[in-house]
Amino acid sequence: DAKTTQPTSMDCAEGRAANLPCNHSTISGNEYVYWYRQIHSQGPQYIIHGLKNNETNEMASLIITEDRKSSTLILPHATLRDTAVYYCIVSETGTYKYIFGTGTRLKVLA
Amino acid sequence: DTGVSQDPRHKITKRGQNVTFRCDPISEHNRLYWYRQTLGQGPEFLTYFQNEAQLEKSRLLSDRFSAERPKGSFSTLEIQRTEQGDSAMYLCASSLVGGNTEAFFGQGTRLTVV
């Protein structure tokens, strides 16, 4: 079973920030939080990952709570092309045997 | 190198036939993974290789499924005697071993068994 819990779906207005939450209350000390997204009929696309510090790259920011039991993926200025299913995964570093849940279906509205 | 490549992108086969899919990982990546994804679900792990060694197989990988990575580069996934329940997207991913890195996925092969 997936170690994460995500809302089934979310809507976001184009140009606004999209904040996607993820609960991972049973995360262990050597497990990273990874985020991937999947646009219809394509393979999952890596977005970002982190251990305990907040991370930012050209696509998104990842905010991890101090107790590491939850995190939020932030897309700062959502566009229509960000409409996708977003998966939050916890995985021990270096294993990549990801256990995907059903993810959050994000719809960006014009 | 433009990423993980999978071939074919789509395959339609009749029940009972054998099919084989190919995955070419990112060239310097020594780990290669196969996943399966059915409609409305997230991908499910099937198996992975480190170089040419198959290190783990999921219980989802029935004896009709076999995967190889003969020279530690490309990999093939064969399904024998296909069944309608095998209809799915088959995804390949690759990564470096260990460290603080991520896995990269290909675009998948969509199999339809009729």
mmCIF file of C-alpha atoms in Angstrom, chain B:
data_model
loop_
_atom_site.group_PDB
_atom_site.id
_atom_site.type_symbol
_atom_site.label_atom_id
_atom_site.label_comp_id
_atom_site.label_asym_id
_atom_site.label_seq_id
_atom_site.Cartn_x
_atom_site.Cartn_y
_atom_site.Cartn_z
ATOM 1 C CA ASP B 1 20.630 11.351 -24.947
ATOM 2 C CA THR B 2 17.058 12.516 -24.690
ATOM 3 C CA GLY B 3 15.859 10.253 -21.908
ATOM 4 C CA VAL B 4 14.335 6.817 -21.446
ATOM 5 C CA SER B 5 13.057 5.392 -24.718
ATOM 6 C CA GLN B 6 10.408 2.674 -25.074
ATOM 7 C CA ASP B 7 9.352 0.786 -28.149
ATOM 8 C CA PRO B 8 6.716 0.292 -29.385
ATOM 9 C CA ARG B 9 4.484 3.054 -28.022
ATOM 10 C CA HIS B 10 1.361 1.058 -28.776
ATOM 11 C CA LYS B 11 0.735 -2.645 -29.293
ATOM 12 C CA ILE B 12 -2.503 -4.445 -30.084
ATOM 13 C CA THR B 13 -2.370 -8.200 -29.882
ATOM 14 C CA LYS B 14 -4.758 -11.110 -29.850
ATOM 15 C CA ARG B 15 -5.267 -13.089 -26.687
ATOM 16 C CA GLY B 16 -2.795 -15.951 -26.461
ATOM 17 C CA GLN B 17 -0.060 -14.257 -28.483
ATOM 18 C CA ASN B 18 3.364 -13.365 -27.116
ATOM 19 C CA VAL B 19 4.563 -9.765 -27.045
ATOM 20 C CA THR B 20 7.925 -8.168 -26.312
ATOM 21 C CA PHE B 21 8.654 -4.590 -25.339
ATOM 22 C CA ARG B 22 11.989 -2.808 -25.354
ATOM 23 C CA CYS B 23 13.372 -0.124 -23.061
ATOM 24 C CA ASP B 24 16.526 1.909 -23.630
ATOM 25 C CA PRO B 25 17.519 3.691 -20.406
ATOM 26 C CA ILE B 26 19.516 6.882 -20.031
ATOM 27 C CA SER B 27 22.999 5.783 -21.059
ATOM 28 C CA GLU B 28 24.889 6.145 -17.785
ATOM 29 C CA HIS B 29 22.085 4.751 -15.617
ATOM 30 C CA ASN B 30 22.815 1.322 -14.183
ATOM 31 C CA ARG B 31 19.386 0.707 -12.652
ATOM 32 C CA LEU B 32 16.364 -0.065 -14.783
ATOM 33 C CA TYR B 33 12.787 -0.587 -13.598
ATOM 34 C CA TRP B 34 9.579 -1.887 -15.102
ATOM 35 C CA TYR B 35 6.156 -0.733 -13.923
ATOM 36 C CA ARG B 36 2.624 -1.464 -15.054
ATOM 37 C CA GLN B 37 -0.241 1.003 -14.980
ATOM 38 C CA THR B 38 -3.916 0.227 -15.479
ATOM 39 C CA LEU B 39 -6.581 2.810 -16.149
ATOM 40 C CA GLY B 40 -7.229 5.148 -13.246
ATOM 41 C CA GLN B 41 -4.479 3.690 -11.075
ATOM 42 C CA GLY B 42 -0.939 4.720 -10.286
ATOM 43 C CA PRO B 43 1.970 2.721 -11.705
ATOM 44 C CA GLU B 44 2.779 -0.567 -9.969
ATOM 45 C CA PHE B 45 6.322 -1.838 -9.592
ATOM 46 C CA LEU B 46 7.106 -5.077 -11.482
ATOM 47 C CA THR B 47 10.855 -5.615 -11.386
ATOM 48 C CA TYR B 48 14.237 -3.930 -11.479
ATOM 49 C CA PHE B 49 17.768 -4.549 -12.667
ATOM 50 C CA GLN B 50 21.091 -3.295 -11.501
ATOM 51 C CA ASN B 51 23.361 -3.621 -14.506
ATOM 52 C CA GLU B 52 22.433 -7.059 -15.943
ATOM 53 C CA ALA B 53 21.269 -8.585 -12.655
ATOM 54 C CA GLN B 54 17.552 -8.778 -11.934
ATOM 55 C CA LEU B 55 17.470 -7.951 -8.237
ATOM 56 C CA GLU B 56 13.792 -7.939 -7.378
ATOM 57 C CA LYS B 57 10.512 -9.146 -8.834
ATOM 58 C CA SER B 58 7.064 -8.196 -7.641
ATOM 59 C CA ARG B 59 4.444 -10.866 -6.994
ATOM 60 C CA LEU B 60 2.567 -9.134 -9.821
ATOM 61 C CA LEU B 61 5.114 -10.583 -12.232
ATOM 62 C CA SER B 62 3.504 -13.919 -13.043
ATOM 63 C CA ASP B 63 5.409 -16.744 -14.706
ATOM 64 C CA ARG B 64 4.094 -15.557 -18.078
ATOM 65 C CA PHE B 65 6.231 -12.440 -17.703
ATOM 66 C CA SER B 66 9.977 -12.386 -18.173
ATOM 67 C CA ALA B 67 12.400 -9.492 -18.250
ATOM 68 C CA GLU B 68 15.994 -9.392 -19.332
ATOM 69 C CA ARG B 69 18.790 -6.892 -19.488
ATOM 70 C CA PRO B 70 21.495 -8.940 -21.195
ATOM 71 C CA LYS B 71 24.363 -6.480 -21.357
ATOM 72 C CA GLY B 72 23.306 -4.071 -18.699
ATOM 73 C CA SER B 73 22.064 -1.602 -21.260
ATOM 74 C CA PHE B 74 18.628 -2.025 -22.874
ATOM 75 C CA SER B 75 15.975 -4.284 -21.394
ATOM 76 C CA THR B 76 13.118 -6.362 -22.789
ATOM 77 C CA LEU B 77 9.868 -7.370 -21.140
ATOM 78 C CA GLU B 78 8.112 -10.359 -22.680
ATOM 79 C CA ILE B 79 4.577 -11.481 -21.943
ATOM 80 C CA GLN B 80 3.690 -14.978 -23.074
ATOM 81 C CA ARG B 81 0.161 -16.180 -23.793
ATOM 82 C CA THR B 82 -1.321 -12.730 -23.285
ATOM 83 C CA GLU B 83 -4.642 -12.361 -21.484
ATOM 84 C CA GLN B 84 -7.107 -9.481 -21.588
ATOM 85 C CA GLY B 85 -6.090 -8.598 -18.039
ATOM 86 C CA ASP B 86 -2.604 -7.801 -19.316
ATOM 87 C CA SER B 87 -3.963 -4.742 -21.106
ATOM 88 C CA ALA B 88 -2.147 -1.820 -19.494
ATOM 89 C CA MET B 89 0.567 0.774 -19.926
ATOM 90 C CA TYR B 90 4.022 -0.727 -19.343
ATOM 91 C CA LEU B 91 6.480 1.863 -18.096
ATOM 92 C CA CYS B 92 10.242 1.716 -17.897
ATOM 93 C CA ALA B 93 12.383 3.922 -15.690
ATOM 94 C CA SER B 94 16.102 4.265 -15.060
ATOM 95 C CA SER B 95 18.339 5.772 -12.422
ATOM 96 C CA LEU B 96 21.833 5.881 -11.057
ATOM 97 C CA VAL B 97 22.612 3.657 -8.109
ATOM 98 C CA GLY B 98 22.259 5.179 -4.661
ATOM 99 C CA GLY B 99 22.720 8.726 -3.620
ATOM 100 C CA ASN B 100 20.342 11.603 -3.659
ATOM 101 C CA THR B 101 18.979 11.178 -7.168
ATOM 102 C CA GLU B 102 15.721 10.382 -8.907
ATOM 103 C CA ALA B 103 14.375 7.902 -11.442
ATOM 104 C CA PHE B 104 13.315 8.987 -14.903
ATOM 105 C CA PHE B 105 10.436 7.352 -16.744
ATOM 106 C CA GLY B 106 9.872 6.630 -20.399
ATOM 107 C CA GLN B 107 6.623 7.346 -22.218
ATOM 108 C CA GLY B 108 5.447 3.792 -21.883
ATOM 109 C CA THR B 109 4.099 1.059 -24.136
ATOM 110 C CA ARG B 110 0.329 0.773 -24.181
ATOM 111 C CA LEU B 111 -0.739 -2.851 -24.642
ATOM 112 C CA THR B 112 -4.250 -3.777 -25.709
ATOM 113 C CA VAL B 113 -5.147 -7.463 -25.727
ATOM 114 C CA VAL B 114 -8.235 -8.239 -27.813
#
